[in-house]
mmCIF file of N, CA and C in Angstrom:
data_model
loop_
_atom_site.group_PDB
_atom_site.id
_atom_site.type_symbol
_atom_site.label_atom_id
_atom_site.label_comp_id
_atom_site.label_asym_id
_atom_site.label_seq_id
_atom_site.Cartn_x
_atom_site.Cartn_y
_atom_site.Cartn_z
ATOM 1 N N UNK A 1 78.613 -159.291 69.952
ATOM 2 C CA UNK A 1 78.274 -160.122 71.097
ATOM 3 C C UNK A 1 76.824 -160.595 70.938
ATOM 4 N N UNK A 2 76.774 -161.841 70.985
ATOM 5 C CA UNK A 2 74.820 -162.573 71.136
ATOM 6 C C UNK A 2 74.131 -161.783 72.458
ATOM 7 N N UNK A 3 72.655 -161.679 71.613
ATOM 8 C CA UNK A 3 72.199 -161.019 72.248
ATOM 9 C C UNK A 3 71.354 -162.508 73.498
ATOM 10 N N UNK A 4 71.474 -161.780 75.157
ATOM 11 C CA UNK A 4 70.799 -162.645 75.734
ATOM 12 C C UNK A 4 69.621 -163.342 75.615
ATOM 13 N N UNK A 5 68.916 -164.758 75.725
ATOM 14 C CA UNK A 5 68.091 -165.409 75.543
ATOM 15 C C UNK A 5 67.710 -165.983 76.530
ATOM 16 N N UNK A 6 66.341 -166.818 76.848
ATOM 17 C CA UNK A 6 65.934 -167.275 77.567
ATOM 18 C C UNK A 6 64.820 -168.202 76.938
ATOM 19 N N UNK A 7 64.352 -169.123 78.509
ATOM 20 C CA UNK A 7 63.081 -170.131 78.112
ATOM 21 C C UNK A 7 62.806 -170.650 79.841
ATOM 22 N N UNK A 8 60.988 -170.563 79.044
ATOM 23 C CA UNK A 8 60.392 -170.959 80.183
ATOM 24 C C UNK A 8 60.535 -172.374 80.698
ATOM 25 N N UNK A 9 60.395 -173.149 81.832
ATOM 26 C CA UNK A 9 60.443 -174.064 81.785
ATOM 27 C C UNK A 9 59.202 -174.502 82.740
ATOM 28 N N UNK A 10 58.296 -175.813 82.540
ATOM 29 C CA UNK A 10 57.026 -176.111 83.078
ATOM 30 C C UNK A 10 57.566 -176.693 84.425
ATOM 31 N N UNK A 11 57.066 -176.843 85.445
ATOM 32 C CA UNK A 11 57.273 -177.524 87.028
ATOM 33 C C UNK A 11 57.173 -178.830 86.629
ATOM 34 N N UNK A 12 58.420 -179.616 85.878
ATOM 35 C CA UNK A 12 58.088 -181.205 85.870
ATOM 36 C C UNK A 12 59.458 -181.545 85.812
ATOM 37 N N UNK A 13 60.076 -182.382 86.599
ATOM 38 C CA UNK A 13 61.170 -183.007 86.809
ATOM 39 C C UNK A 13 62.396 -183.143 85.764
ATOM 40 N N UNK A 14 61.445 -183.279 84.302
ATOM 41 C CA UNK A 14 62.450 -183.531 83.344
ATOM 42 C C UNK A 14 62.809 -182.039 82.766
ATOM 43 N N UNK A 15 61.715 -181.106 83.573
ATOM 44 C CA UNK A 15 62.751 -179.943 82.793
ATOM 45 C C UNK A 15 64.222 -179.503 83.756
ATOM 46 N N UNK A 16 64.668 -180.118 84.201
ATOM 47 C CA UNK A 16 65.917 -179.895 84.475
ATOM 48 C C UNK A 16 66.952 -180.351 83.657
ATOM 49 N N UNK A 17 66.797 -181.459 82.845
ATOM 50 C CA UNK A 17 67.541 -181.789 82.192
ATOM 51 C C UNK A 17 67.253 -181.112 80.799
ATOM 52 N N UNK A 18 65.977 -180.519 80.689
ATOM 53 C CA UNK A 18 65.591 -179.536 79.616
ATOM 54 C C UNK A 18 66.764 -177.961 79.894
ATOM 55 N N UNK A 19 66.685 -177.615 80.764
ATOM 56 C CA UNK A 19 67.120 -176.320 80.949
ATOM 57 C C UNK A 19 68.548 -176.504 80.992
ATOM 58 N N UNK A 20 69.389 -177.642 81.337
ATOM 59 C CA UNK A 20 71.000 -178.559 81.122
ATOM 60 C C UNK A 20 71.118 -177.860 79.204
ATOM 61 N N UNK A 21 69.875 -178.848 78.761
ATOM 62 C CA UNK A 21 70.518 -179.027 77.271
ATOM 63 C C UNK A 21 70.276 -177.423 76.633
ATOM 64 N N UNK A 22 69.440 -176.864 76.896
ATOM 65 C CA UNK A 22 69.037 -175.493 76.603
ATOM 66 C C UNK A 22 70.586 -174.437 76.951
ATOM 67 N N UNK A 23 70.914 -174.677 77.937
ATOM 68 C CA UNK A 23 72.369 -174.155 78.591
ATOM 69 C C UNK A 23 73.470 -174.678 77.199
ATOM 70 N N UNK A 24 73.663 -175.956 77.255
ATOM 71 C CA UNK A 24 74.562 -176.526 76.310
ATOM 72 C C UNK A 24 74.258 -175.903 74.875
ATOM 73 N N UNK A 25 73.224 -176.016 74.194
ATOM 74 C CA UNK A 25 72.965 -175.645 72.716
ATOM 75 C C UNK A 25 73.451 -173.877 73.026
ATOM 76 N N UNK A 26 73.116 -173.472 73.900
ATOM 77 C CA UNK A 26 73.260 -171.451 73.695
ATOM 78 C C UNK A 26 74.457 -171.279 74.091
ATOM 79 N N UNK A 27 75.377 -172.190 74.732
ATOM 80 C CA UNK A 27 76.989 -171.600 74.917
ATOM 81 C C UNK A 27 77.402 -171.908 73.959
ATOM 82 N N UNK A 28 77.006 -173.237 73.169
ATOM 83 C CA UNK A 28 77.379 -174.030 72.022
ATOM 84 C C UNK A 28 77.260 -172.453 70.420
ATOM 85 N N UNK A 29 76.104 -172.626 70.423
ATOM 86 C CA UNK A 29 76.010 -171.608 69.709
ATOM 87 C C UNK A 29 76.530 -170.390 69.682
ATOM 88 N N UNK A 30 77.067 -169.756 70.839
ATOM 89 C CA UNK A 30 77.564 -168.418 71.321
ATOM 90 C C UNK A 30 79.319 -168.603 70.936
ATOM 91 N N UNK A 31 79.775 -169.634 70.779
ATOM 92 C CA UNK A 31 81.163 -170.082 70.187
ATOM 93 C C UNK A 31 81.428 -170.304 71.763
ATOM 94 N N UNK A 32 81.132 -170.455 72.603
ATOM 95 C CA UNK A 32 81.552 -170.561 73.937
ATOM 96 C C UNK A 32 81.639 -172.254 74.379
ATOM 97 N N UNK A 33 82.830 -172.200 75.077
ATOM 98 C CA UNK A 33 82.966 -173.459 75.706
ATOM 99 C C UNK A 33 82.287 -173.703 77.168
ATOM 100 N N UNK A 34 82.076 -174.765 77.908
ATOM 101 C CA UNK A 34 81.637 -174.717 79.168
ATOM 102 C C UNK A 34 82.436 -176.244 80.012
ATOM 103 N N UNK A 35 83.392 -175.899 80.890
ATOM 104 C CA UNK A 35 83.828 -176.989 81.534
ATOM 105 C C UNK A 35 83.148 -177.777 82.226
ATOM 106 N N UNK A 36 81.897 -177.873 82.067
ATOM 107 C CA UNK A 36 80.580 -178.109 82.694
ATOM 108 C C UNK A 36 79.797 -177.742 84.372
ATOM 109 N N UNK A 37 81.027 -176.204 84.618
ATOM 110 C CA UNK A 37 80.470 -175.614 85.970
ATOM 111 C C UNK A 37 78.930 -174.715 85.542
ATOM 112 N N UNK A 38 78.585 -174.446 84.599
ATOM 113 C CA UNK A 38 77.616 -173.704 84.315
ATOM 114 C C UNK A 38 76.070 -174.808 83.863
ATOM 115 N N UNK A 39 76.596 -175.629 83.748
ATOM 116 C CA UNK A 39 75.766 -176.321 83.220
ATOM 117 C C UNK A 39 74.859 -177.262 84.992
ATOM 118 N N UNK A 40 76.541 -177.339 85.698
ATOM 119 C CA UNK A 40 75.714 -177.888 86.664
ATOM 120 C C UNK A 40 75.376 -177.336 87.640
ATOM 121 N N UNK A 41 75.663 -175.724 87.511
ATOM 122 C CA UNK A 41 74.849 -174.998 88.229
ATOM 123 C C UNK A 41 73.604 -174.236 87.835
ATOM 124 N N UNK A 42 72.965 -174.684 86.755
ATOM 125 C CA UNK A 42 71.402 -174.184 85.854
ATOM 126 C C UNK A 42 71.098 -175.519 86.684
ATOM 127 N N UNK A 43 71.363 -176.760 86.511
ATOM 128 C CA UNK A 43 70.813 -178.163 86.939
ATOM 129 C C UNK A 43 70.390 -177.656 88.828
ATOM 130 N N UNK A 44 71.284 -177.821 89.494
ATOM 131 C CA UNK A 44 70.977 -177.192 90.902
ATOM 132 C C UNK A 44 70.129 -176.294 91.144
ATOM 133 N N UNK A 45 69.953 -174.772 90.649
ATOM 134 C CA UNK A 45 69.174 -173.761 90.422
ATOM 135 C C UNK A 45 67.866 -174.521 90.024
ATOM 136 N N UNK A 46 67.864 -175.100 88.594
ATOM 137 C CA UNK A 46 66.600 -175.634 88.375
ATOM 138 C C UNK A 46 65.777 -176.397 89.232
ATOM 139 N N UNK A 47 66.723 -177.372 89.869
ATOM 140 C CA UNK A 47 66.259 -178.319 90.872
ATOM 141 C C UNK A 47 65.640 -177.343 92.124
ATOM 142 N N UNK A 48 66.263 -176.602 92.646
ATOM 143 C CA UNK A 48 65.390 -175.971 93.327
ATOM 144 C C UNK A 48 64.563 -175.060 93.433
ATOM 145 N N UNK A 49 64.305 -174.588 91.877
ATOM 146 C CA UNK A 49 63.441 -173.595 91.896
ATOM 147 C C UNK A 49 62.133 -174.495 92.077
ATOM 148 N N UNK A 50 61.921 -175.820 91.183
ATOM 149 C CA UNK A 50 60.895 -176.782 91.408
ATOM 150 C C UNK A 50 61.082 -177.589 93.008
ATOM 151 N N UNK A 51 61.956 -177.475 93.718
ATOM 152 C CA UNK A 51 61.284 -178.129 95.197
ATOM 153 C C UNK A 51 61.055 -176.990 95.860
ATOM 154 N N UNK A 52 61.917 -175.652 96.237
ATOM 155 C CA UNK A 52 61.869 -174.503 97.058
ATOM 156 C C UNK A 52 61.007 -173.424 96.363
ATOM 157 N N UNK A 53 60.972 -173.462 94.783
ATOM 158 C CA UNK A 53 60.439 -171.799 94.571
ATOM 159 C C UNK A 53 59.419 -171.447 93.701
ATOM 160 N N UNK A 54 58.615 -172.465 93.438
ATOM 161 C CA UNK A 54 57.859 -172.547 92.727
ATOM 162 C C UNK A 54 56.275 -173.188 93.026
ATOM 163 N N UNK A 55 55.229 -173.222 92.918
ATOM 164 C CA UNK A 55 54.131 -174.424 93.028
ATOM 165 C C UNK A 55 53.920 -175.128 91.715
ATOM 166 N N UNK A 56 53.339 -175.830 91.290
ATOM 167 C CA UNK A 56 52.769 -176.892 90.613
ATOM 168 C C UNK A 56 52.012 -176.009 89.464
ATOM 169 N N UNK A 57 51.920 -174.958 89.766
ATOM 170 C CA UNK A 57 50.892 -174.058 88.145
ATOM 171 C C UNK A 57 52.206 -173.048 88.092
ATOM 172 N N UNK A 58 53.299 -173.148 88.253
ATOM 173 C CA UNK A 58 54.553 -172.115 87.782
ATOM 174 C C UNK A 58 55.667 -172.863 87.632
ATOM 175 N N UNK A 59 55.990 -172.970 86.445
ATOM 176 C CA UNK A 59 57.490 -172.971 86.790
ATOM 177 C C UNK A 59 58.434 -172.198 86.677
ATOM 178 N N UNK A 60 59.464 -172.331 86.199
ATOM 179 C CA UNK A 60 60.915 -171.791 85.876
ATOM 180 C C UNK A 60 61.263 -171.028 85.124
ATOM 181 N N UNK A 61 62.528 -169.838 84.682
ATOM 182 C CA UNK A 61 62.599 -169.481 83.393
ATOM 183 C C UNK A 61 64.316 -169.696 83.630
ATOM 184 N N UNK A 62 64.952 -170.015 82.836
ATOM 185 C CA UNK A 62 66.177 -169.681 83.010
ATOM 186 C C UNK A 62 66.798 -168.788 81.656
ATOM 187 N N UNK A 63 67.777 -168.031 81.663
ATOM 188 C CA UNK A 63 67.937 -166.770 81.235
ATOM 189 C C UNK A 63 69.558 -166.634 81.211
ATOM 190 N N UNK A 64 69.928 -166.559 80.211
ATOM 191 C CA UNK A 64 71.687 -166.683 79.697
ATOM 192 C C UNK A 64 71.993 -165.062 78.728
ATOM 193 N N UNK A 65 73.077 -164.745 79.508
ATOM 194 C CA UNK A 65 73.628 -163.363 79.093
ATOM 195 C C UNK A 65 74.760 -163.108 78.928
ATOM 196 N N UNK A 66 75.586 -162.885 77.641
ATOM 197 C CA UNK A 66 77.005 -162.746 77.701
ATOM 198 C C UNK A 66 77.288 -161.342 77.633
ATOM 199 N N UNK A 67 78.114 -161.251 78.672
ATOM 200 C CA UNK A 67 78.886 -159.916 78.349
ATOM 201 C C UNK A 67 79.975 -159.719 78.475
ATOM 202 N N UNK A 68 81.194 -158.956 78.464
ATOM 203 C CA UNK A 68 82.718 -158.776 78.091
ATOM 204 C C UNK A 68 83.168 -159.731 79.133
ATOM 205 N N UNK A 69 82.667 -160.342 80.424
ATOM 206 C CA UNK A 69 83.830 -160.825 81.326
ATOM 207 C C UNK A 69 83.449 -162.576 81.069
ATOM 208 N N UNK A 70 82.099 -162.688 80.608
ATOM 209 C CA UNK A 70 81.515 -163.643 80.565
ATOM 210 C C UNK A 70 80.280 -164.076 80.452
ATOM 211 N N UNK A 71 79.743 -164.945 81.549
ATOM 212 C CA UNK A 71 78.380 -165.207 81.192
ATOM 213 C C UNK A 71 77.880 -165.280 82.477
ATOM 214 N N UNK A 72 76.061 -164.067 82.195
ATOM 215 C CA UNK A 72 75.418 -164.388 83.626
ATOM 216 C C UNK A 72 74.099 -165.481 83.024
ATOM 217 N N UNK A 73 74.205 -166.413 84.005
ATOM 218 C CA UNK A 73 73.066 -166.949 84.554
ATOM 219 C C UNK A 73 72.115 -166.663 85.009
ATOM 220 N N UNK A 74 70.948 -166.717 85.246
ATOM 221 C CA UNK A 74 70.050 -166.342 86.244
ATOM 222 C C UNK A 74 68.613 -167.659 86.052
ATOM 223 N N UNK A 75 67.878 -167.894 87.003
ATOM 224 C CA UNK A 75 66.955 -168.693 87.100
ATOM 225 C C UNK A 75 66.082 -168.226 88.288
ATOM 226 N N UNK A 76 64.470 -167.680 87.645
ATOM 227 C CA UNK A 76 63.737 -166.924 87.803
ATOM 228 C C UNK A 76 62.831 -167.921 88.178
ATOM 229 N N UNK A 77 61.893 -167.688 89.460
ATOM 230 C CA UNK A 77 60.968 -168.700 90.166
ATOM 231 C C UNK A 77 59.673 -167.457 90.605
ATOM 232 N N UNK A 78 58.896 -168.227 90.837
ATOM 233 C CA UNK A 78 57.803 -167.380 91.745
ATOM 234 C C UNK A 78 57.328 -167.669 93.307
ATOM 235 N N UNK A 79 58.754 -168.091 93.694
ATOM 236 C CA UNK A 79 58.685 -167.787 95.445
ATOM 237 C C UNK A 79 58.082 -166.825 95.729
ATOM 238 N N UNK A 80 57.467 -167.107 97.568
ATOM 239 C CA UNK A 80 56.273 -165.830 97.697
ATOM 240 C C UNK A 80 57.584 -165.304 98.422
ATOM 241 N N UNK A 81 57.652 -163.840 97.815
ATOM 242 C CA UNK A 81 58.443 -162.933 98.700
ATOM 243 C C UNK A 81 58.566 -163.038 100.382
ATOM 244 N N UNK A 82 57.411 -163.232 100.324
ATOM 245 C CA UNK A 82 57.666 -163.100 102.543
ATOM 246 C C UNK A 82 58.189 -164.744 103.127
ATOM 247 N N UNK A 83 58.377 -165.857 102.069
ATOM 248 C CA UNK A 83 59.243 -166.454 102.485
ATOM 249 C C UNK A 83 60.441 -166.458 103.161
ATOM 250 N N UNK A 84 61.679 -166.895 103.508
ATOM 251 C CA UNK A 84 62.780 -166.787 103.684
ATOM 252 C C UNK A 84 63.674 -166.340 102.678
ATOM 253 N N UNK A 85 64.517 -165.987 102.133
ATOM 254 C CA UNK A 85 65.085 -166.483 100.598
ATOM 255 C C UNK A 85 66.893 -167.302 101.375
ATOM 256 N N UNK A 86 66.365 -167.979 100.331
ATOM 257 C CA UNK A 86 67.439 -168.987 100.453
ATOM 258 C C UNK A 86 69.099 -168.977 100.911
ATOM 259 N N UNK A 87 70.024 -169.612 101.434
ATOM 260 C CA UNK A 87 71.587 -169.567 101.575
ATOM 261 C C UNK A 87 71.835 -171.237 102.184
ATOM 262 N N UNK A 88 73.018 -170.913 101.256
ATOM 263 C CA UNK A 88 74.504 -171.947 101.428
ATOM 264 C C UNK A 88 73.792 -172.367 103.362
ATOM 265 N N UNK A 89 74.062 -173.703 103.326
ATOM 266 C CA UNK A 89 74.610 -174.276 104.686
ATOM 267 C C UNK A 89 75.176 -175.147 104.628
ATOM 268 N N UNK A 90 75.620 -175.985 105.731
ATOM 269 C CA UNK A 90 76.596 -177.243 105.482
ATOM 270 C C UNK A 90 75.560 -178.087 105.726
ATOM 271 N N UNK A 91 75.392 -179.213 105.102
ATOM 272 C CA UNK A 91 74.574 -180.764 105.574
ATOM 273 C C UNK A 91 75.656 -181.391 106.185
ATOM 274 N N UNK A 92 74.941 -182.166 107.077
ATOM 275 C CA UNK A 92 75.439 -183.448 107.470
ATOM 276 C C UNK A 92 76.021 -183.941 106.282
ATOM 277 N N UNK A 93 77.053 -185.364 106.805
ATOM 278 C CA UNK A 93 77.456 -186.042 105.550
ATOM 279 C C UNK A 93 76.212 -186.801 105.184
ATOM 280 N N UNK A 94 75.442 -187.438 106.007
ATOM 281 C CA UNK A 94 74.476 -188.516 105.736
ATOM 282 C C UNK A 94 73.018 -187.680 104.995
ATOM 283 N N UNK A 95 72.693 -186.311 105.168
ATOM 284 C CA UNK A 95 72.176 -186.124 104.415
ATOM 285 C C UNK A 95 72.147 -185.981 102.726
ATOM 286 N N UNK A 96 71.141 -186.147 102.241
ATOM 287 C CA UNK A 96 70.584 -186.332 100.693
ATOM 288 C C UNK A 96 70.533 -185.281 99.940
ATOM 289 N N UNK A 97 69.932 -183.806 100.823
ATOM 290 C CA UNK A 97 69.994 -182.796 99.677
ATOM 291 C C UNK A 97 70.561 -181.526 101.286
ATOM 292 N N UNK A 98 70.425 -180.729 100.213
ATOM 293 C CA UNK A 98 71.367 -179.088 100.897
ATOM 294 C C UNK A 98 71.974 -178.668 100.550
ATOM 295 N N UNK A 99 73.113 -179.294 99.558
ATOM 296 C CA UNK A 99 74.306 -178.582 98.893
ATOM 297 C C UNK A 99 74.161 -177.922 97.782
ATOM 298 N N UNK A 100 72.958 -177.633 96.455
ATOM 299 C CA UNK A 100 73.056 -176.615 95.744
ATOM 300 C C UNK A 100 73.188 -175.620 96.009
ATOM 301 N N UNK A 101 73.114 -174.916 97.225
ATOM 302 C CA UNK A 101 73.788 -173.440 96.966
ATOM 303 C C UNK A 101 75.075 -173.686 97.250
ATOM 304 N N UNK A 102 75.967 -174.701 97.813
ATOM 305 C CA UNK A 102 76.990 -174.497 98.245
ATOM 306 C C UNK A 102 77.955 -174.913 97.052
ATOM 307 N N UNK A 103 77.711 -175.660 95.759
ATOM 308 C CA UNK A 103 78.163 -176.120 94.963
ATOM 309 C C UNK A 103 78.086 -174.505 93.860
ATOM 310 N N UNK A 104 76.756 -174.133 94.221
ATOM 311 C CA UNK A 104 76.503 -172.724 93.081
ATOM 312 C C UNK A 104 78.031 -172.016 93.455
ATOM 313 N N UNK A 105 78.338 -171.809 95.014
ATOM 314 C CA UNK A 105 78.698 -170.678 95.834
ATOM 315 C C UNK A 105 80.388 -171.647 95.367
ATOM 316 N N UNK A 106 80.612 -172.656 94.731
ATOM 317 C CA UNK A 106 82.410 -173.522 94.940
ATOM 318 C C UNK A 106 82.618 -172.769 93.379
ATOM 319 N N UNK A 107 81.218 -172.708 92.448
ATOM 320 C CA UNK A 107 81.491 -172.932 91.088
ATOM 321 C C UNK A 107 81.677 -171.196 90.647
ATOM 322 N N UNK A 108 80.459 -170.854 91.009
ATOM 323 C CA UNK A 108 80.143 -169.505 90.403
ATOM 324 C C UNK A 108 81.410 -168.562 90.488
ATOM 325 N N UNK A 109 81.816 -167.748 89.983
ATOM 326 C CA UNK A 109 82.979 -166.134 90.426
ATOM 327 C C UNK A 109 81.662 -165.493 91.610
ATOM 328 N N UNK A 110 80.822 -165.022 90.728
ATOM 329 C CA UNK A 110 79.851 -164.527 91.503
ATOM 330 C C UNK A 110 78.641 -165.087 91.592
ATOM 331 N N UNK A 111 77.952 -164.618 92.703
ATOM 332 C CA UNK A 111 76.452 -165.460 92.481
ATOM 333 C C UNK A 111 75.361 -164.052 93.326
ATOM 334 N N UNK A 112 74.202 -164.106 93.713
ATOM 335 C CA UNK A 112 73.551 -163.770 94.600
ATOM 336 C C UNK A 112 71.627 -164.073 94.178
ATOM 337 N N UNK A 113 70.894 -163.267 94.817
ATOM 338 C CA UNK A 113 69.789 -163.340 94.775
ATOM 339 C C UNK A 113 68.762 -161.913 94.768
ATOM 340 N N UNK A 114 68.117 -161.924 93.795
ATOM 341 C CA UNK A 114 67.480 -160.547 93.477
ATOM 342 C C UNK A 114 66.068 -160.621 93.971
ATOM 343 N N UNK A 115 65.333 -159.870 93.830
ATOM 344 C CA UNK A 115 63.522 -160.021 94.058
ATOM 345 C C UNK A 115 63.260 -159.855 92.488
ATOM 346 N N UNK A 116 62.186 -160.639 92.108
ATOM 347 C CA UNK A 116 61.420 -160.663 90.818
ATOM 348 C C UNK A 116 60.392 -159.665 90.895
ATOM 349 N N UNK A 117 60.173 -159.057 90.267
ATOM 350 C CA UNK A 117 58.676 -158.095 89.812
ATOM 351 C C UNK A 117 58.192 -158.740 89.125
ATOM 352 N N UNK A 118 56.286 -158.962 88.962
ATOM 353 C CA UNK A 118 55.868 -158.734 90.497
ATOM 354 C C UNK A 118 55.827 -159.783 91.589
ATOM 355 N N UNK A 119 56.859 -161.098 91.358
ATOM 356 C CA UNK A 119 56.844 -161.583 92.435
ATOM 357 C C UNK A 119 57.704 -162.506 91.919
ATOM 358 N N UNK A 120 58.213 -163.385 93.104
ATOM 359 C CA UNK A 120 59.167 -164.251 92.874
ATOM 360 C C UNK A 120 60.552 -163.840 93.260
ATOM 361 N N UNK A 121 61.352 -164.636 92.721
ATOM 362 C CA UNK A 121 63.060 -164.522 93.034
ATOM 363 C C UNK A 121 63.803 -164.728 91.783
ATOM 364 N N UNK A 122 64.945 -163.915 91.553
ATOM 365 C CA UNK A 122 66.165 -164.720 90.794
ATOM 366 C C UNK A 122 67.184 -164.583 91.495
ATOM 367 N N UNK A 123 67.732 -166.039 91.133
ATOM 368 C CA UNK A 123 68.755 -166.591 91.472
ATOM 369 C C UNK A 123 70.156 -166.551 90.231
ATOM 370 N N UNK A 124 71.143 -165.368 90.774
ATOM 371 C CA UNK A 124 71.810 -165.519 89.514
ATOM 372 C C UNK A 124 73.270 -165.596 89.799
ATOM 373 N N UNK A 125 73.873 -166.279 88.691
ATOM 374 C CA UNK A 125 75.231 -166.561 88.689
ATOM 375 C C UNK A 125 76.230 -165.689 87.292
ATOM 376 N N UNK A 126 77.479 -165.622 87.988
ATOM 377 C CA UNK A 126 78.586 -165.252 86.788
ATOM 378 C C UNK A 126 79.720 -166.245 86.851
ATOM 379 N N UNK A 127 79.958 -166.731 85.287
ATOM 380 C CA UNK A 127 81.038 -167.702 84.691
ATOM 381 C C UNK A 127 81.416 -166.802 83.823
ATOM 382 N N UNK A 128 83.069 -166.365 84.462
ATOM 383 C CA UNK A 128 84.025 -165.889 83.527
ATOM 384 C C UNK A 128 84.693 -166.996 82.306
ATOM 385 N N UNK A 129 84.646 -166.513 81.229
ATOM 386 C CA UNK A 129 84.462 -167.251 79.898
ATOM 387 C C UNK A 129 85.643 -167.127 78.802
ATOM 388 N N UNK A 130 85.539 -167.998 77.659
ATOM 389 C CA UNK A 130 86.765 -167.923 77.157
ATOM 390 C C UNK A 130 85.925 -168.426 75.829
ATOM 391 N N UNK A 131 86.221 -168.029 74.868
ATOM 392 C CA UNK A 131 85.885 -168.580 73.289
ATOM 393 C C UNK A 131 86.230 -170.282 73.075
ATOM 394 N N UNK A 132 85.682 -171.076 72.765
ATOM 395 C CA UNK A 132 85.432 -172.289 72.260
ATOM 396 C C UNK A 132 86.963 -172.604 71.953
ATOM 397 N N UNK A 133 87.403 -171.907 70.963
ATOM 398 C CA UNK A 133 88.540 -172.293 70.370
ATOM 399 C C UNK A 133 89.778 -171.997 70.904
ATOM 400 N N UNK A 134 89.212 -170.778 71.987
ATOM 401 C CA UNK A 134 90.800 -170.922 73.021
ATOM 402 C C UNK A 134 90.795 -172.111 73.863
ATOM 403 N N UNK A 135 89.407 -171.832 74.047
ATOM 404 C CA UNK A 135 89.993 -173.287 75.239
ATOM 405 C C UNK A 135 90.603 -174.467 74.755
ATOM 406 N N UNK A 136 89.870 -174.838 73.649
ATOM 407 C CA UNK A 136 90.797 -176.012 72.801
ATOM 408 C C UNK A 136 91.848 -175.798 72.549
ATOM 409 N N UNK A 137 92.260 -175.123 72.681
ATOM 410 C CA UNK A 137 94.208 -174.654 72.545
ATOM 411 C C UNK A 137 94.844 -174.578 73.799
ATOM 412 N N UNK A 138 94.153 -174.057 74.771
ATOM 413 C CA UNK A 138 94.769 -174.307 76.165
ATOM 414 C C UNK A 138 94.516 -175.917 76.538
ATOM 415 N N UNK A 139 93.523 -176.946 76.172
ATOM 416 C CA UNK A 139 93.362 -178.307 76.457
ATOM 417 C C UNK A 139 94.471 -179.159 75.592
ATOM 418 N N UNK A 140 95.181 -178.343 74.388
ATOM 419 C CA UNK A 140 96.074 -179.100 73.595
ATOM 420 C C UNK A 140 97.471 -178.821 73.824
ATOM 421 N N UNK A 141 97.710 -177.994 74.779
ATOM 422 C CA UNK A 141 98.910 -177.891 75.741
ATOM 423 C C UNK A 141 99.006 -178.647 76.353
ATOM 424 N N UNK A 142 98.306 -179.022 77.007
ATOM 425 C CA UNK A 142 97.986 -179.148 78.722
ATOM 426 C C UNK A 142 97.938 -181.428 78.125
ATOM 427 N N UNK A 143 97.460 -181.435 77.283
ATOM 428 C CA UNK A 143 97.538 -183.080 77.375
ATOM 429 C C UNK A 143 98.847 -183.546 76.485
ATOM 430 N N UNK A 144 100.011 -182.573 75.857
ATOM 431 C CA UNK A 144 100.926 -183.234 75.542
ATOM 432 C C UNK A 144 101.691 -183.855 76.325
#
C-alpha cells in the first residue's frame, strides 16, 4: 500500500486548482481511479480553508492517505480555535456560496472535523475506493 503524502499550499486562489491536480497525479499514481467526488471535494475544502480558515501569511496543506477501505482526505488550515468550527446548512436558492460542506457531507462515506496542534483545524474526508483497473471493467459493462 503507498505510503500517505501531502503538500503545502500558499493562500492564493490558484492553489485550489493546485491542490485539484495534486489530488489527480497521487490517486493517478496510487493505481487508483477517482469519479471525480474526491477531487471536488479537496476543491471545496480548499476553497474554504482560504475564505473561512486561514489569513493571508498561512495557507493550506492537503494530505491523502490510503488504507484497506480507501482513501482519507484531510485539509489542514490555521483557524483560531475559539472560532466557531464550521457545519453543513442549507442556502437560499439565490445565494452564491454555503454549500461546500453540504456537497463534502452528499459526496464523502465519511467526513468530520478535528483540532490541529498547535492550532488550526482539519477538515477530513473518506472515499471508499476501487483499483484503476476495476473500475475500467465495471465502466466496460455498464456502456455495452
Amino acid at each position: 500500500m503507498p505510503e500517505a503524502t501531502q503538500r503545502f499550499f500558499d493562500h492564493r486562489p490558484e492553489s485550489v486548482k493546485a491542490a485539484r491536480d495534486f489530488t489527480t497525479r497521487t490517486l493517478r499514481a496510487w493505481g487508483l481511479d477517482d469519479n471525480g467526488d474526491i477531487r471536488l471535494v479537496v476543491s471545496e475544502l480548499a476553497t474554504n480553508a482560504l475564505a473561512h480558515g486561514s489569513d493571508r501569511d498561512h495557507g493550506f496543506l492537503v494530505r491523502l492517505e490510503p488504507d484497506d477501505s480507501g482513501i482519507r482526505l484531510e485539509v489542514h488550515d490555521s483557524r483560531n480555535p475559539r472560532e466557531p468550527r464550521p457545519h453543513p446548512t442549507t442556502p437560499n436558492t439565490t445565494d452564491e456560496t454555503g454549500r461546500g460542506l453540504v456537497i463534502v457531507d452528499a459526496l464523502a462515506a465519511r467526513w468530520g472535523i478535528a483540532p490541529r496542534r498547535p492550532f488550526g483545524k482539519i477538515v477530513w474526508s473518506h472515499f471508499p475506493t476501487l483499483p484503476a483497473t476495476t473500475l475500467r471493467s465495471v465502466k466496460k459493462v455498464w456502456t455495452c
